[in-house]
């Protein structure tokens, strides 16, 4: 029995560029009985705010180290400006939404990933989706900022892709959608509609999947789990739902499972 739940992950770079069609598609889904939740990032806006505040950023192995002052800025941007911008955009398009972070209602509990290397960054240990379910039951779209708390209530930043995957797993969502600025995984200008993890590894080796698409695809792959059997990469700058069909690249564990 499908619960008809979709979790969307919107990267920080795509949030301010979502198309009218994207919001129109969300409305169509809500109208046809789907429950929606959105997890968003905000990397570029955090970087801009750190620059504006003249805050030095430490990097460790190519990753920004989240010191306590950086975490304060990250929380301000993620739970504040980015989250409320998104809620307002949804409202403008006639969709009721409420912004929460992974700290609210014990949604995401995490432990330190590696304080030496990453600072105040967590890996998710436990998900309690009660608050998200409560909002969705009332027809309100939860818009979730990827922050978490430790068991003793310290705030930690978490990777938005992993947060989306954890939320989708806890909700036993039918679909997890990675919203990007491309139509999906392309090969010679043709979109590949269904791929397995094995096929994706081959495409990376063949350099069909390159550059910024590799981390997106790897995030989608890591989101596949016992609870999440299907992940899609869709374009937020166009329509991702047309003629009752989701448009994008669907990633499934095995091809037999395609319904």
PDB file of C-alpha atoms in Angstrom:
ATOM      1  CA  UNK A   1       0.000   0.000   0.000  1.00  0.00           C
ATOM      2  CA  UNK A   2       1.556   3.284  -1.073  1.00  0.00           C
ATOM      3  CA  UNK A   3       1.464   5.964   1.562  1.00  0.00           C
ATOM      4  CA  UNK A   4       1.851   8.539  -1.188  1.00  0.00           C
ATOM      5  CA  UNK A   5       4.620  10.472   0.499  1.00  0.00           C
ATOM      6  CA  UNK A   6       7.407  12.301  -1.311  1.00  0.00           C
ATOM      7  CA  UNK A   7      10.443  13.902   0.288  1.00  0.00           C
ATOM      8  CA  UNK A   8      12.199  16.580  -1.778  1.00  0.00           C
ATOM      9  CA  UNK A   9      15.806  17.579  -1.239  1.00  0.00           C
ATOM     10  CA  UNK A  10      16.499  21.068  -2.625  1.00  0.00           C
ATOM     11  CA  UNK A  11      20.116  22.149  -2.797  1.00  0.00           C
ATOM     12  CA  UNK A  12      21.048  25.614  -1.615  1.00  0.00           C
ATOM     13  CA  UNK A  13      22.012  26.656  -5.124  1.00  0.00           C
ATOM     14  CA  UNK A  14      18.634  25.792  -6.674  1.00  0.00           C
ATOM     15  CA  UNK A  15      16.223  27.186  -4.036  1.00  0.00           C
ATOM     16  CA  UNK A  16      16.126  30.720  -5.403  1.00  0.00           C
ATOM     17  CA  UNK A  17      15.837  29.496  -8.992  1.00  0.00           C
ATOM     18  CA  UNK A  18      12.852  27.156  -8.715  1.00  0.00           C
ATOM     19  CA  UNK A  19      10.446  27.603 -11.613  1.00  0.00           C
ATOM     20  CA  UNK A  20       6.724  28.376 -11.662  1.00  0.00           C
ATOM     21  CA  UNK A  21       6.277  24.863 -13.095  1.00  0.00           C
ATOM     22  CA  UNK A  22       8.000  23.374 -10.069  1.00  0.00           C
ATOM     23  CA  UNK A  23       5.510  24.970  -7.669  1.00  0.00           C
ATOM     24  CA  UNK A  24       2.641  24.161 -10.000  1.00  0.00           C
ATOM     25  CA  UNK A  25       3.731  20.498  -9.937  1.00  0.00           C
ATOM     26  CA  UNK A  26       3.786  20.531  -6.127  1.00  0.00           C
ATOM     27  CA  UNK A  27       0.217  21.855  -6.151  1.00  0.00           C
ATOM     28  CA  UNK A  28      -0.860  19.114  -8.555  1.00  0.00           C
ATOM     29  CA  UNK A  29       0.667  16.468  -6.301  1.00  0.00           C
ATOM     30  CA  UNK A  30      -1.029  17.874  -3.194  1.00  0.00           C
ATOM     31  CA  UNK A  31      -4.331  18.025  -5.088  1.00  0.00           C
ATOM     32  CA  UNK A  32      -4.013  14.370  -6.030  1.00  0.00           C
ATOM     33  CA  UNK A  33      -3.421  13.254  -2.441  1.00  0.00           C
ATOM     34  CA  UNK A  34       0.360  13.187  -2.094  1.00  0.00           C
ATOM     35  CA  UNK A  35       1.909  14.298   1.187  1.00  0.00           C
ATOM     36  CA  UNK A  36       5.093  16.307   0.742  1.00  0.00           C
ATOM     37  CA  UNK A  37       8.080  17.191   2.895  1.00  0.00           C
ATOM     38  CA  UNK A  38      11.070  19.278   1.820  1.00  0.00           C
ATOM     39  CA  UNK A  39      14.637  19.233   3.141  1.00  0.00           C
ATOM     40  CA  UNK A  40      16.872  22.061   1.964  1.00  0.00           C
ATOM     41  CA  UNK A  41      20.533  22.985   1.987  1.00  0.00           C
ATOM     42  CA  UNK A  42      22.095  26.430   1.963  1.00  0.00           C
ATOM     43  CA  UNK A  43      25.835  26.099   1.380  1.00  0.00           C
ATOM     44  CA  UNK A  44      26.279  29.054  -0.985  1.00  0.00           C
ATOM     45  CA  UNK A  45      24.290  31.393   1.286  1.00  0.00           C
ATOM     46  CA  UNK A  46      26.284  30.317   4.349  1.00  0.00           C
ATOM     47  CA  UNK A  47      29.503  31.052   2.426  1.00  0.00           C
ATOM     48  CA  UNK A  48      28.194  34.501   1.429  1.00  0.00           C
ATOM     49  CA  UNK A  49      27.160  35.344   4.986  1.00  0.00           C
ATOM     50  CA  UNK A  50      30.555  34.260   6.374  1.00  0.00           C
ATOM     51  CA  UNK A  51      32.188  36.574   3.807  1.00  0.00           C
ATOM     52  CA  UNK A  52      29.911  39.453   4.767  1.00  0.00           C
ATOM     53  CA  UNK A  53      30.788  38.932   8.429  1.00  0.00           C
ATOM     54  CA  UNK A  54      34.498  38.641   7.559  1.00  0.00           C
ATOM     55  CA  UNK A  55      34.647  35.285   9.275  1.00  0.00           C
ATOM     56  CA  UNK A  56      37.609  33.125   8.461  1.00  0.00           C
ATOM     57  CA  UNK A  57      36.780  29.620   7.325  1.00  0.00           C
ATOM     58  CA  UNK A  58      38.974  26.673   8.153  1.00  0.00           C
ATOM     59  CA  UNK A  59      39.037  23.864   5.619  1.00  0.00           C
ATOM     60  CA  UNK A  60      39.961  20.286   6.369  1.00  0.00           C
ATOM     61  CA  UNK A  61      40.396  17.895   3.458  1.00  0.00           C
ATOM     62  CA  UNK A  62      38.371  20.155   1.148  1.00  0.00           C
ATOM     63  CA  UNK A  63      35.466  20.324   3.623  1.00  0.00           C
ATOM     64  CA  UNK A  64      34.607  23.507   5.464  1.00  0.00           C
ATOM     65  CA  UNK A  65      35.237  22.935   9.142  1.00  0.00           C
ATOM     66  CA  UNK A  66      32.208  23.961  11.153  1.00  0.00           C
ATOM     67  CA  UNK A  67      33.603  25.823  14.149  1.00  0.00           C
ATOM     68  CA  UNK A  68      31.154  27.060  16.795  1.00  0.00           C
ATOM     69  CA  UNK A  69      30.987  30.589  15.275  1.00  0.00           C
ATOM     70  CA  UNK A  70      30.456  29.080  11.790  1.00  0.00           C
ATOM     71  CA  UNK A  71      27.695  26.866  13.189  1.00  0.00           C
ATOM     72  CA  UNK A  72      25.922  29.947  14.583  1.00  0.00           C
ATOM     73  CA  UNK A  73      25.965  31.511  11.124  1.00  0.00           C
ATOM     74  CA  UNK A  74      24.907  28.262   9.476  1.00  0.00           C
ATOM     75  CA  UNK A  75      21.937  27.943  11.799  1.00  0.00           C
ATOM     76  CA  UNK A  76      20.975  31.567  11.264  1.00  0.00           C
ATOM     77  CA  UNK A  77      21.055  31.143   7.486  1.00  0.00           C
ATOM     78  CA  UNK A  78      19.524  27.659   7.277  1.00  0.00           C
ATOM     79  CA  UNK A  79      16.781  27.979   9.902  1.00  0.00           C
ATOM     80  CA  UNK A  80      16.347  31.689   9.245  1.00  0.00           C
ATOM     81  CA  UNK A  81      16.694  33.321   5.854  1.00  0.00           C
ATOM     82  CA  UNK A  82      16.733  30.245   3.578  1.00  0.00           C
ATOM     83  CA  UNK A  83      14.011  28.335   5.413  1.00  0.00           C
ATOM     84  CA  UNK A  84      11.616  31.274   5.653  1.00  0.00           C
ATOM     85  CA  UNK A  85      12.271  32.305   2.054  1.00  0.00           C
ATOM     86  CA  UNK A  86      11.196  28.826   0.984  1.00  0.00           C
ATOM     87  CA  UNK A  87       8.088  28.863   3.212  1.00  0.00           C
ATOM     88  CA  UNK A  88       7.098  32.237   1.727  1.00  0.00           C
ATOM     89  CA  UNK A  89       7.635  30.995  -1.855  1.00  0.00           C
ATOM     90  CA  UNK A  90       5.366  28.022  -1.173  1.00  0.00           C
ATOM     91  CA  UNK A  91       2.766  30.338   0.376  1.00  0.00           C
ATOM     92  CA  UNK A  92       2.912  32.626  -2.674  1.00  0.00           C
ATOM     93  CA  UNK A  93       1.966  29.614  -4.756  1.00  0.00           C
ATOM     94  CA  UNK A  94      -0.944  28.698  -2.520  1.00  0.00           C
ATOM     95  CA  UNK A  95       0.796  25.955  -0.557  1.00  0.00           C
ATOM     96  CA  UNK A  96       0.733  25.860   3.246  1.00  0.00           C
ATOM     97  CA  UNK A  97       4.166  25.228   4.684  1.00  0.00           C
ATOM     98  CA  UNK A  98       5.908  25.412   8.052  1.00  0.00           C
ATOM     99  CA  UNK A  99       9.631  25.707   8.613  1.00  0.00           C
ATOM    100  CA  UNK A 100      11.290  23.438  11.140  1.00  0.00           C
ATOM    101  CA  UNK A 101      14.820  22.242  11.667  1.00  0.00           C
ATOM    102  CA  UNK A 102      16.069  18.816  12.600  1.00  0.00           C
ATOM    103  CA  UNK A 103      16.276  20.141  16.177  1.00  0.00           C
ATOM    104  CA  UNK A 104      12.509  20.574  16.438  1.00  0.00           C
ATOM    105  CA  UNK A 105      10.531  17.808  18.102  1.00  0.00           C
ATOM    106  CA  UNK A 106      13.603  15.589  18.271  1.00  0.00           C
ATOM    107  CA  UNK A 107      13.448  15.126  14.503  1.00  0.00           C
ATOM    108  CA  UNK A 108      17.164  14.447  13.943  1.00  0.00           C
ATOM    109  CA  UNK A 109      19.418  13.175  16.705  1.00  0.00           C
ATOM    110  CA  UNK A 110      23.093  13.029  15.837  1.00  0.00           C
ATOM    111  CA  UNK A 111      26.557  12.339  17.210  1.00  0.00           C
ATOM    112  CA  UNK A 112      29.755  14.152  16.296  1.00  0.00           C
ATOM    113  CA  UNK A 113      31.020  12.865  12.963  1.00  0.00           C
ATOM    114  CA  UNK A 114      34.682  13.724  13.619  1.00  0.00           C
ATOM    115  CA  UNK A 115      35.228  16.870  15.732  1.00  0.00           C
ATOM    116  CA  UNK A 116      38.923  17.119  14.786  1.00  0.00           C
ATOM    117  CA  UNK A 117      38.226  17.232  11.059  1.00  0.00           C
ATOM    118  CA  UNK A 118      34.724  18.631  10.686  1.00  0.00           C
ATOM    119  CA  UNK A 119      34.033  20.444  13.949  1.00  0.00           C
ATOM    120  CA  UNK A 120      30.351  20.811  14.851  1.00  0.00           C
ATOM    121  CA  UNK A 121      29.055  18.369  12.248  1.00  0.00           C
ATOM    122  CA  UNK A 122      26.897  15.417  13.090  1.00  0.00           C
ATOM    123  CA  UNK A 123      26.025  12.053  11.660  1.00  0.00           C
ATOM    124  CA  UNK A 124      22.389  11.157  12.146  1.00  0.00           C
ATOM    125  CA  UNK A 125      21.747   8.398  14.668  1.00  0.00           C
ATOM    126  CA  UNK A 126      18.026   8.584  15.212  1.00  0.00           C
ATOM    127  CA  UNK A 127      15.010  10.099  13.465  1.00  0.00           C
ATOM    128  CA  UNK A 128      11.707  10.870  15.139  1.00  0.00           C
ATOM    129  CA  UNK A 129       9.349  11.957  12.397  1.00  0.00           C
ATOM    130  CA  UNK A 130       6.409  12.791  14.711  1.00  0.00           C
ATOM    131  CA  UNK A 131       6.567  16.536  14.074  1.00  0.00           C
ATOM    132  CA  UNK A 132       6.800  16.027  10.309  1.00  0.00           C
ATOM    133  CA  UNK A 133       3.907  13.564  10.327  1.00  0.00           C
ATOM    134  CA  UNK A 134       1.801  15.907  12.461  1.00  0.00           C
ATOM    135  CA  UNK A 135       2.267  18.756   9.964  1.00  0.00           C
ATOM    136  CA  UNK A 136       1.658  16.527   6.935  1.00  0.00           C
ATOM    137  CA  UNK A 137      -1.539  15.144   8.492  1.00  0.00           C
ATOM    138  CA  UNK A 138      -2.853  18.714   8.585  1.00  0.00           C
ATOM    139  CA  UNK A 139      -1.943  19.298   4.951  1.00  0.00           C
ATOM    140  CA  UNK A 140       1.042  21.485   5.815  1.00  0.00           C
ATOM    141  CA  UNK A 141       4.350  20.929   4.001  1.00  0.00           C
ATOM    142  CA  UNK A 142       7.244  20.692   6.473  1.00  0.00           C
ATOM    143  CA  UNK A 143      10.278  22.622   5.210  1.00  0.00           C
ATOM    144  CA  UNK A 144      13.234  21.162   7.072  1.00  0.00           C
ATOM    145  CA  UNK A 145      16.606  22.809   7.735  1.00  0.00           C
ATOM    146  CA  UNK A 146      19.398  20.228   8.170  1.00  0.00           C
ATOM    147  CA  UNK A 147      20.410  20.813  11.780  1.00  0.00           C
ATOM    148  CA  UNK A 148      20.360  18.230  14.533  1.00  0.00           C
ATOM    149  CA  UNK A 149      20.894  17.815  18.248  1.00  0.00           C
ATOM    150  CA  UNK A 150      22.984  15.391  20.245  1.00  0.00           C
ATOM    151  CA  UNK A 151      21.375  13.347  23.012  1.00  0.00           C
ATOM    152  CA  UNK A 152      22.543  16.073  25.419  1.00  0.00           C
ATOM    153  CA  UNK A 153      21.049  18.819  23.230  1.00  0.00           C
ATOM    154  CA  UNK A 154      24.118  20.276  21.523  1.00  0.00           C
ATOM    155  CA  UNK A 155      23.431  21.621  18.039  1.00  0.00           C
ATOM    156  CA  UNK A 156      25.209  19.995  15.100  1.00  0.00           C
ATOM    157  CA  UNK A 157      25.062  20.733  11.402  1.00  0.00           C
ATOM    158  CA  UNK A 158      24.251  17.724   9.198  1.00  0.00           C
ATOM    159  CA  UNK A 159      24.634  17.116   5.495  1.00  0.00           C
ATOM    160  CA  UNK A 160      21.334  18.003   3.798  1.00  0.00           C
ATOM    161  CA  UNK A 161      21.436  14.991   1.447  1.00  0.00           C
ATOM    162  CA  UNK A 162      21.852  12.623   4.376  1.00  0.00           C
ATOM    163  CA  UNK A 163      19.155  14.469   6.332  1.00  0.00           C
ATOM    164  CA  UNK A 164      16.750  14.079   3.406  1.00  0.00           C
ATOM    165  CA  UNK A 165      17.579  10.409   3.140  1.00  0.00           C
ATOM    166  CA  UNK A 166      17.055   9.869   6.883  1.00  0.00           C
ATOM    167  CA  UNK A 167      13.714  11.711   6.839  1.00  0.00           C
ATOM    168  CA  UNK A 168      12.563   9.779   3.769  1.00  0.00           C
ATOM    169  CA  UNK A 169      13.504   6.522   5.492  1.00  0.00           C
ATOM    170  CA  UNK A 170      11.654   7.418   8.699  1.00  0.00           C
ATOM    171  CA  UNK A 171       8.543   8.430   6.736  1.00  0.00           C
ATOM    172  CA  UNK A 172       8.824   5.297   4.570  1.00  0.00           C
ATOM    173  CA  UNK A 173       8.398   7.710   1.682  1.00  0.00           C
ATOM    174  CA  UNK A 174       7.517   6.321  -1.740  1.00  0.00           C
ATOM    175  CA  UNK A 175       9.974   8.654  -3.402  1.00  0.00           C
ATOM    176  CA  UNK A 176      12.933  10.807  -2.498  1.00  0.00           C
ATOM    177  CA  UNK A 177      13.523  13.525  -5.085  1.00  0.00           C
ATOM    178  CA  UNK A 178      16.845  15.321  -5.448  1.00  0.00           C
ATOM    179  CA  UNK A 179      15.896  18.666  -6.989  1.00  0.00           C
ATOM    180  CA  UNK A 180      18.755  20.000  -9.118  1.00  0.00           C
ATOM    181  CA  UNK A 181      19.261  22.309 -12.103  1.00  0.00           C
ATOM    182  CA  UNK A 182      19.425  19.487 -14.668  1.00  0.00           C
ATOM    183  CA  UNK A 183      16.790  17.167 -16.158  1.00  0.00           C
ATOM    184  CA  UNK A 184      18.445  14.085 -14.703  1.00  0.00           C
ATOM    185  CA  UNK A 185      21.413  12.003 -15.754  1.00  0.00           C
ATOM    186  CA  UNK A 186      22.094  12.630 -19.417  1.00  0.00           C
ATOM    187  CA  UNK A 187      23.957  10.581 -21.991  1.00  0.00           C
ATOM    188  CA  UNK A 188      24.500  12.174 -25.407  1.00  0.00           C
ATOM    189  CA  UNK A 189      21.735  14.697 -24.653  1.00  0.00           C
ATOM    190  CA  UNK A 190      19.244  11.921 -23.843  1.00  0.00           C
ATOM    191  CA  UNK A 191      17.934  11.529 -20.322  1.00  0.00           C
ATOM    192  CA  UNK A 192      18.486   8.085 -18.829  1.00  0.00           C
ATOM    193  CA  UNK A 193      15.171   7.242 -17.177  1.00  0.00           C
ATOM    194  CA  UNK A 194      16.043   4.312 -14.890  1.00  0.00           C
ATOM    195  CA  UNK A 195      19.449   3.362 -13.530  1.00  0.00           C
ATOM    196  CA  UNK A 196      20.818   0.938 -10.946  1.00  0.00           C
ATOM    197  CA  UNK A 197      23.820   1.666  -8.706  1.00  0.00           C
ATOM    198  CA  UNK A 198      25.965  -0.673 -10.863  1.00  0.00           C
ATOM    199  CA  UNK A 199      25.037   1.196 -14.043  1.00  0.00           C
ATOM    200  CA  UNK A 200      25.830   4.503 -12.367  1.00  0.00           C
ATOM    201  CA  UNK A 201      29.324   3.335 -11.368  1.00  0.00           C
ATOM    202  CA  UNK A 202      29.943   2.373 -15.018  1.00  0.00           C
ATOM    203  CA  UNK A 203      28.726   5.800 -16.224  1.00  0.00           C
ATOM    204  CA  UNK A 204      31.087   7.517 -13.764  1.00  0.00           C
ATOM    205  CA  UNK A 205      33.977   5.371 -15.052  1.00  0.00           C
ATOM    206  CA  UNK A 206      33.029   6.215 -18.647  1.00  0.00           C
ATOM    207  CA  UNK A 207      32.915   9.900 -17.669  1.00  0.00           C
ATOM    208  CA  UNK A 208      29.297  10.225 -18.779  1.00  0.00           C
ATOM    209  CA  UNK A 209      28.580  11.428 -15.229  1.00  0.00           C
ATOM    210  CA  UNK A 210      31.169  14.088 -14.398  1.00  0.00           C
ATOM    211  CA  UNK A 211      31.883  17.140 -12.276  1.00  0.00           C
ATOM    212  CA  UNK A 212      29.200  18.391  -9.914  1.00  0.00           C
ATOM    213  CA  UNK A 213      26.872  15.591 -10.944  1.00  0.00           C
ATOM    214  CA  UNK A 214      29.038  12.957  -9.245  1.00  0.00           C
ATOM    215  CA  UNK A 215      28.353  14.117  -5.665  1.00  0.00           C
ATOM    216  CA  UNK A 216      24.626  14.513  -6.483  1.00  0.00           C
ATOM    217  CA  UNK A 217      24.462  10.982  -7.816  1.00  0.00           C
ATOM    218  CA  UNK A 218      26.478   9.585  -4.911  1.00  0.00           C
ATOM    219  CA  UNK A 219      24.101  11.291  -2.475  1.00  0.00           C
ATOM    220  CA  UNK A 220      21.165   9.765  -4.297  1.00  0.00           C
ATOM    221  CA  UNK A 221      22.833   6.350  -4.144  1.00  0.00           C
ATOM    222  CA  UNK A 222      23.549   6.625  -0.433  1.00  0.00           C
ATOM    223  CA  UNK A 223      19.880   7.491   0.082  1.00  0.00           C
ATOM    224  CA  UNK A 224      18.776   4.116  -1.302  1.00  0.00           C
ATOM    225  CA  UNK A 225      18.024   1.913   1.673  1.00  0.00           C
ATOM    226  CA  UNK A 226      15.625  -0.735   2.917  1.00  0.00           C
ATOM    227  CA  UNK A 227      13.117   2.050   3.545  1.00  0.00           C
ATOM    228  CA  UNK A 228      13.820   4.127   0.433  1.00  0.00           C
ATOM    229  CA  UNK A 229      13.667   1.971  -2.694  1.00  0.00           C
ATOM    230  CA  UNK A 230      13.554   4.742  -5.269  1.00  0.00           C
ATOM    231  CA  UNK A 231      15.409   8.015  -5.602  1.00  0.00           C
ATOM    232  CA  UNK A 232      14.901  10.478  -8.452  1.00  0.00           C
ATOM    233  CA  UNK A 233      17.026  13.291  -9.811  1.00  0.00           C
ATOM    234  CA  UNK A 234      14.707  15.976 -11.190  1.00  0.00           C
ATOM    235  CA  UNK A 235      14.990  19.529 -12.490  1.00  0.00           C
ATOM    236  CA  UNK A 236      13.625  22.295 -10.258  1.00  0.00           C
ATOM    237  CA  UNK A 237      14.047  24.833 -13.056  1.00  0.00           C
ATOM    238  CA  UNK A 238      11.386  23.154 -15.184  1.00  0.00           C
ATOM    239  CA  UNK A 239       8.478  20.770 -14.752  1.00  0.00           C
ATOM    240  CA  UNK A 240       9.248  17.443 -13.085  1.00  0.00           C
ATOM    241  CA  UNK A 241       5.715  16.071 -13.288  1.00  0.00           C
ATOM    242  CA  UNK A 242       3.842  15.947 -16.592  1.00  0.00           C
ATOM    243  CA  UNK A 243       0.969  13.796 -17.842  1.00  0.00           C
ATOM    244  CA  UNK A 244       0.839  12.048 -14.451  1.00  0.00           C
ATOM    245  CA  UNK A 245       4.437  10.934 -14.830  1.00  0.00           C
ATOM    246  CA  UNK A 246       7.526  12.000 -12.892  1.00  0.00           C
ATOM    247  CA  UNK A 247      10.181  13.379 -15.244  1.00  0.00           C
ATOM    248  CA  UNK A 248      13.772  12.691 -14.294  1.00  0.00           C
ATOM    249  CA  UNK A 249      16.248   9.900 -13.711  1.00  0.00           C
ATOM    250  CA  UNK A 250      15.001   7.223 -11.352  1.00  0.00           C
ATOM    251  CA  UNK A 251      17.592   5.288  -9.387  1.00  0.00           C
ATOM    252  CA  UNK A 252      16.478   1.870  -8.144  1.00  0.00           C
ATOM    253  CA  UNK A 253      18.379  -0.987  -6.507  1.00  0.00           C
ATOM    254  CA  UNK A 254      17.427  -3.527  -9.154  1.00  0.00           C
ATOM    255  CA  UNK A 255      15.586  -3.247 -12.448  1.00  0.00           C
ATOM    256  CA  UNK A 256      13.104  -6.035 -11.625  1.00  0.00           C
ATOM    257  CA  UNK A 257      11.614  -3.843  -8.925  1.00  0.00           C
ATOM    258  CA  UNK A 258      10.372  -1.296 -11.473  1.00  0.00           C
ATOM    259  CA  UNK A 259       6.602  -1.110 -11.317  1.00  0.00           C
TER     260      UNK A 259
END
